[in-house]
Coordinates of C-alpha atoms in Angstrom, one line a residue:
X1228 CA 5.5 -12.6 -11.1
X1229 CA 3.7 -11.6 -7.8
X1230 CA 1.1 -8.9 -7.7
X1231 CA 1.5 -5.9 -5.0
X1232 CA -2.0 -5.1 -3.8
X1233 CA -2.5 -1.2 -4.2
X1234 CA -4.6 0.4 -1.4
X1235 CA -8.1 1.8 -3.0
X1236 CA -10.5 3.8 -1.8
X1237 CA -13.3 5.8 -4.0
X1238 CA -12.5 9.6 -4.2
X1239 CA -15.7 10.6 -2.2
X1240 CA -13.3 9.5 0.8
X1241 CA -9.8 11.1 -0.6
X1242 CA -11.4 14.4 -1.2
X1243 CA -13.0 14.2 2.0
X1244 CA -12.0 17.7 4.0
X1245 CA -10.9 15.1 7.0
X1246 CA -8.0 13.7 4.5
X1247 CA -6.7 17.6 3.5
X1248 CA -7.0 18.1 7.0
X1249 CA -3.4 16.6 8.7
X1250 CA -1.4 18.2 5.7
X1251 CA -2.8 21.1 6.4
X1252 CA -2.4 21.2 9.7
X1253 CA 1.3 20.5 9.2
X1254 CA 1.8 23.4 6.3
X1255 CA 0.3 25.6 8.9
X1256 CA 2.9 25.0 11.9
X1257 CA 5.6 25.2 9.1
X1258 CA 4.2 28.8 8.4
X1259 CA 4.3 29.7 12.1
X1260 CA 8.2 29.1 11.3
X1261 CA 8.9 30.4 8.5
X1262 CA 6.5 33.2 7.5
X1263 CA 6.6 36.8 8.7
X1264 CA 3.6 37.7 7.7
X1265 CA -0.3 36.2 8.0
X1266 CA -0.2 32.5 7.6
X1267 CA -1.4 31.2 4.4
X1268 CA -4.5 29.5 3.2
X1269 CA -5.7 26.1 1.6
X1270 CA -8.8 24.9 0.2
X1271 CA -11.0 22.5 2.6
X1272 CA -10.2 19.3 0.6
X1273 CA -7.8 18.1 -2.2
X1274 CA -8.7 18.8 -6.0
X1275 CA -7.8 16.5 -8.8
X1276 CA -4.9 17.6 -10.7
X1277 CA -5.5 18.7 -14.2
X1278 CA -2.8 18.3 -16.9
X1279 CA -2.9 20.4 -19.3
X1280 CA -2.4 24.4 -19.4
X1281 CA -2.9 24.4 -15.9
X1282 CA 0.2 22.8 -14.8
X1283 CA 2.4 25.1 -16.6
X1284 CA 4.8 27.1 -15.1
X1285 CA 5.0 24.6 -11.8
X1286 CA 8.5 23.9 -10.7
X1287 CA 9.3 21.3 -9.0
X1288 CA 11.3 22.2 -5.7
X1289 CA 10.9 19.0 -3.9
X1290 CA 9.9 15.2 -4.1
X1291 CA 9.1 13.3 -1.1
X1292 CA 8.1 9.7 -0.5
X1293 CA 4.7 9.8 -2.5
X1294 CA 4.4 14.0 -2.3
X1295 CA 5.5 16.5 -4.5
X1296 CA 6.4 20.5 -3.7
X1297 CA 5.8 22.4 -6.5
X1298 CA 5.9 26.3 -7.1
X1299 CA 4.6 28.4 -10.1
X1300 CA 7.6 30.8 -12.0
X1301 CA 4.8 33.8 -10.4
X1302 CA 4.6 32.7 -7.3
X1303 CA 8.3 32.9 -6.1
X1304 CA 8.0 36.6 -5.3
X1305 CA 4.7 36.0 -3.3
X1306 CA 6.3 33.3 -1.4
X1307 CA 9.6 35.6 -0.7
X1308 CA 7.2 38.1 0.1
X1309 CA 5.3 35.9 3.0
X1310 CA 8.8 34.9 4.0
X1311 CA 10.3 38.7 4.7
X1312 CA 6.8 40.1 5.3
X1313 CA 6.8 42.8 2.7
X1314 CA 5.7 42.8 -0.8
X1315 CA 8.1 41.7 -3.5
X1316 CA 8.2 43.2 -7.1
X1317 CA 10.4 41.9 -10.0
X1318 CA 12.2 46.1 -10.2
X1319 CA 12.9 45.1 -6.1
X1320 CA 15.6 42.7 -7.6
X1321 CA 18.2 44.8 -9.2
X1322 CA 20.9 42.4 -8.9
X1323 CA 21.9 38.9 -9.5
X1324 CA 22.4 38.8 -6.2
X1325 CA 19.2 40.1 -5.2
X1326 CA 17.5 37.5 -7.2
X1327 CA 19.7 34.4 -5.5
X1328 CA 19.0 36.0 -2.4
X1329 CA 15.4 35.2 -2.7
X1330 CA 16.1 32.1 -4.4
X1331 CA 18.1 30.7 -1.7
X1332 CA 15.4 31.5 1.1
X1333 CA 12.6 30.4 -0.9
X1334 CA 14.8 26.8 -1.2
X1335 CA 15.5 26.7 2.3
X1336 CA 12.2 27.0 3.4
X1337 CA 10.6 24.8 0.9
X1338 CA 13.6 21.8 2.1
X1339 CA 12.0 22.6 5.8
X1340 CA 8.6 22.1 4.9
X1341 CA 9.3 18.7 2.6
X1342 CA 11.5 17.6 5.4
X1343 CA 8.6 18.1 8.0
X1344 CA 6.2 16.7 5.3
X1345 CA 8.7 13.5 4.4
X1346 CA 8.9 12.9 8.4
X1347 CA 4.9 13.0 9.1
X1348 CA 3.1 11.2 6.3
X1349 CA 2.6 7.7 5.3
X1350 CA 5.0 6.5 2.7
X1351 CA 3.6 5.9 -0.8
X1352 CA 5.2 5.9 -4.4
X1353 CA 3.6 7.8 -6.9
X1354 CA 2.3 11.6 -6.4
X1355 CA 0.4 12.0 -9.2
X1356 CA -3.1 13.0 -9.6
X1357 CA -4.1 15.3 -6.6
X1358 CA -2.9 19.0 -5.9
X1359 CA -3.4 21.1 -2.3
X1360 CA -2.8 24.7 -3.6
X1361 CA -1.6 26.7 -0.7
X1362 CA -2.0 30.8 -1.4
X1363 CA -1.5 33.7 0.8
X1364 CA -4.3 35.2 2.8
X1365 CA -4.8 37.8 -0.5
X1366 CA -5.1 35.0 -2.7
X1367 CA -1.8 35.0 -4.2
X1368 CA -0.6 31.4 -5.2
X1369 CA 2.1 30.0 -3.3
X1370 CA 2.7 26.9 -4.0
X1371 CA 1.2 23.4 -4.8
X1372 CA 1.5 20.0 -2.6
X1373 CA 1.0 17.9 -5.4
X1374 CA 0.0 13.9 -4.2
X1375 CA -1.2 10.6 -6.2
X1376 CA -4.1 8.2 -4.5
X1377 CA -2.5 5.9 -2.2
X1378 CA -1.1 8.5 -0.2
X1379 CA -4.5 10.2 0.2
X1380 CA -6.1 6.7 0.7
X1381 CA -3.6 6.3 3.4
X1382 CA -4.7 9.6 4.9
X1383 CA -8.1 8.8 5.2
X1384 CA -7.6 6.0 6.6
X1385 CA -6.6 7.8 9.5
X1386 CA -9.8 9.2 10.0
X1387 CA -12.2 5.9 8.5
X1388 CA -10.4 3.8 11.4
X1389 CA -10.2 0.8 11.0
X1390 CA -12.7 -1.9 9.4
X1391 CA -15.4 -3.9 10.0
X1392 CA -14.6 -7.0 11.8
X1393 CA -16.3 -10.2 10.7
X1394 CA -17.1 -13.2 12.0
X1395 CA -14.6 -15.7 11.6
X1396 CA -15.6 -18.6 8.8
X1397 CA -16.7 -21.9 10.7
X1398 CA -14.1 -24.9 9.2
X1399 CA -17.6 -26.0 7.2
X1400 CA -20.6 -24.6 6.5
X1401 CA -23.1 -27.2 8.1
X1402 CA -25.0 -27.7 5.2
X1403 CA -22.4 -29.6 3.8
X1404 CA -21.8 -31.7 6.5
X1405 CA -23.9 -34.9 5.1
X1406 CA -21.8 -34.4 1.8
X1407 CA -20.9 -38.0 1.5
X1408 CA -16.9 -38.2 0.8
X1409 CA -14.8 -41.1 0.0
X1410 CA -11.8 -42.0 2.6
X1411 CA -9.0 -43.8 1.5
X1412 CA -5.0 -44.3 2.1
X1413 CA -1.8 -44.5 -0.2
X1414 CA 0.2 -47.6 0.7
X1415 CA 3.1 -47.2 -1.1
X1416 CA 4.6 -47.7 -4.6
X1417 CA 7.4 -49.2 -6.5
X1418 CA 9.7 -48.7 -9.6
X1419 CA 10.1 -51.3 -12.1
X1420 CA 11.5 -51.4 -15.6
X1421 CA 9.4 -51.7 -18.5
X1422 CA 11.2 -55.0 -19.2
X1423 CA 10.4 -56.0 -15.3
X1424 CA 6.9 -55.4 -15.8
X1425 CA 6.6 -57.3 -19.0
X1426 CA 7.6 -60.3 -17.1
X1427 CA 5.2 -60.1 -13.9
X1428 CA 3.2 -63.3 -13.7
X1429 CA 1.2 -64.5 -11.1
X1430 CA 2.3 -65.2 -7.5
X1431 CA 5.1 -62.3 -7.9
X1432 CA 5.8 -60.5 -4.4
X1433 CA 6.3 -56.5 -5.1
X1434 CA 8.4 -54.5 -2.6
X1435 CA 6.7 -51.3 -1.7
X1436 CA 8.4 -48.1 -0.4
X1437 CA 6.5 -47.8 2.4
X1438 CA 7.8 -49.7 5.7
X1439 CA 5.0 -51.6 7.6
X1440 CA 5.2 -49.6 10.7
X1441 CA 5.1 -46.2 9.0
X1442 CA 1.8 -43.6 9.0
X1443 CA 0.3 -43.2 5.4
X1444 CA -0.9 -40.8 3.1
X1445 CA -4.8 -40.2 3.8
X1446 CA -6.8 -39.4 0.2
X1447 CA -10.3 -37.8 0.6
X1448 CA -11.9 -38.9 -3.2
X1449 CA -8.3 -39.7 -4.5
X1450 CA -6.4 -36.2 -3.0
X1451 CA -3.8 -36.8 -0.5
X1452 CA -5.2 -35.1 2.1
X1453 CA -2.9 -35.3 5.2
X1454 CA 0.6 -37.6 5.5
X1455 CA 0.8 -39.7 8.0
X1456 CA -2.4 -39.5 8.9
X1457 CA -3.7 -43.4 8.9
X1458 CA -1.8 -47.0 10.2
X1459 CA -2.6 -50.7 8.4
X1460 CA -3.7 -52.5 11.1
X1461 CA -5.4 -56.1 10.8
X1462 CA -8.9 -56.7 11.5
X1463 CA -11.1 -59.8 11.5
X1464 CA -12.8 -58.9 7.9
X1465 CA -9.1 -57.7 6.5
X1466 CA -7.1 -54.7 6.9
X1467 CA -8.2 -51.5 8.3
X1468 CA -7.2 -47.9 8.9
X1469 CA -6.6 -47.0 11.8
X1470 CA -5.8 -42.9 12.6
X1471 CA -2.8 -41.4 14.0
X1472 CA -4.1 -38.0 14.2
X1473 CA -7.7 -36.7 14.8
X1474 CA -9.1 -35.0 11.3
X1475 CA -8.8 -32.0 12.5
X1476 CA -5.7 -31.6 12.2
X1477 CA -5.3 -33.1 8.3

């Protein structure tokens, strides 16, 4: 099973104004759209949801990739209200068709703005945890852009930039360069039978798998290091080891 690393950031940075800041931006120009009367209002930065009593009465009108829109059973009315630029009372809907007539544009312009929303912000998978409350300029609740951490962590990323570059690590550090290390090669092997090893007595030639002109395994303290890194070759004391490719490249 592979892990999926999750973006993380502490919340000083996701309730940082600068990550409210593009959402709002973008609820704003949907306004400018949609709303016939003044544009609405949202806080400065994002605010932890709370679950509990205070989430009562949200209903959700639309889930995005990592975002929620939700709006509260008392704040359809206000939101009709901004929409047709008059004020909306419960005895102003005296019909069932009154009612779905409202319903229907309050939908509709709740699809635009999750559409523009879907379209403009990073992709993430879970929107719980955060809420953007978006009221009217007399303070009336509208509704709520509910969103979890990684999106907001994504946001401000857009503002942090990005991050420190390091140095890049030298191949050693050069206080283990005199680290003494013991170099040797694999020459080969062969399979025998229990009963073919029982019988082994001296003078007996054993066939190796490794031809004479092929590269062998190089072992730094017993670990095969690199293949085909070292060549048999004879010398005046016995064999040596002679390399195929520099060390650096093991």
């Amino acid at each position: 099973m592979s892990a999926i690393p999750l973006l993380w950031l502490p919340d000083s940075a996701l309730l940082d104004a600068r990550t409210a800041e593009p959402v709002a931006r973008y609820v704003q120009q949907w306004a400018s759209e949609w709303f016939a009367a003044a544009r609405p209002c949202l806080p400065p930065r994002w605010e932890k949801l709370a679950h509990g009593p205070a989430t009562l009465g949200f209903a959700l009108h639309h889930e995005g990739r990592g975002f929620r829109l939700a709006v509260h059973e008392e704040g359809r009315l206000a939101l009709g209200s901004q929409l047709l630029g008059r004020t909306l009372a419960e005895h102003d809907l005296r019909t069932p068709q009154d009612r779905a007539l409202i319903e229907g544009l309050v939908g509709k312009a709740l699809a635009s703005l999750g559409s523009l929303l879907d379209n403009v912000l990073p992709q993430d998978n879970s929107p719980d945890g955060f809420a953007l409350p978006v009221t009217s300029a007399d303070g009336e609740l509208l509704l709520r852009i509910e969103a979890g951490a990684g999106l907001l962590a994504l946001l401000a990323r857009g503002w942090a930039g990005s991050g420190r570059k390091r140095a890049p690590l030298s191949p050693r550090s050069a206080a283990m360069g005199p680290q003494p290390l013991r170099l040797g090669a694999r020459l080969g092997s062969s399979r025998l039978a229990l009963a073919e090893i029982e019988t082994l007595e001296i003078g007996d030639v054993l066939t190796l798998d490794t031809p004479l002109a092929a590269p062998l395994d190089a072992l730094i303290d017993d670990v095969p290091n690199a293949s085909g890194a070292l060549a048999l070759v004879p010398g005046e004391s016995g064999i040596q080891l002679q390399l195929t490719r520099p060390a650096t490249q093991w």
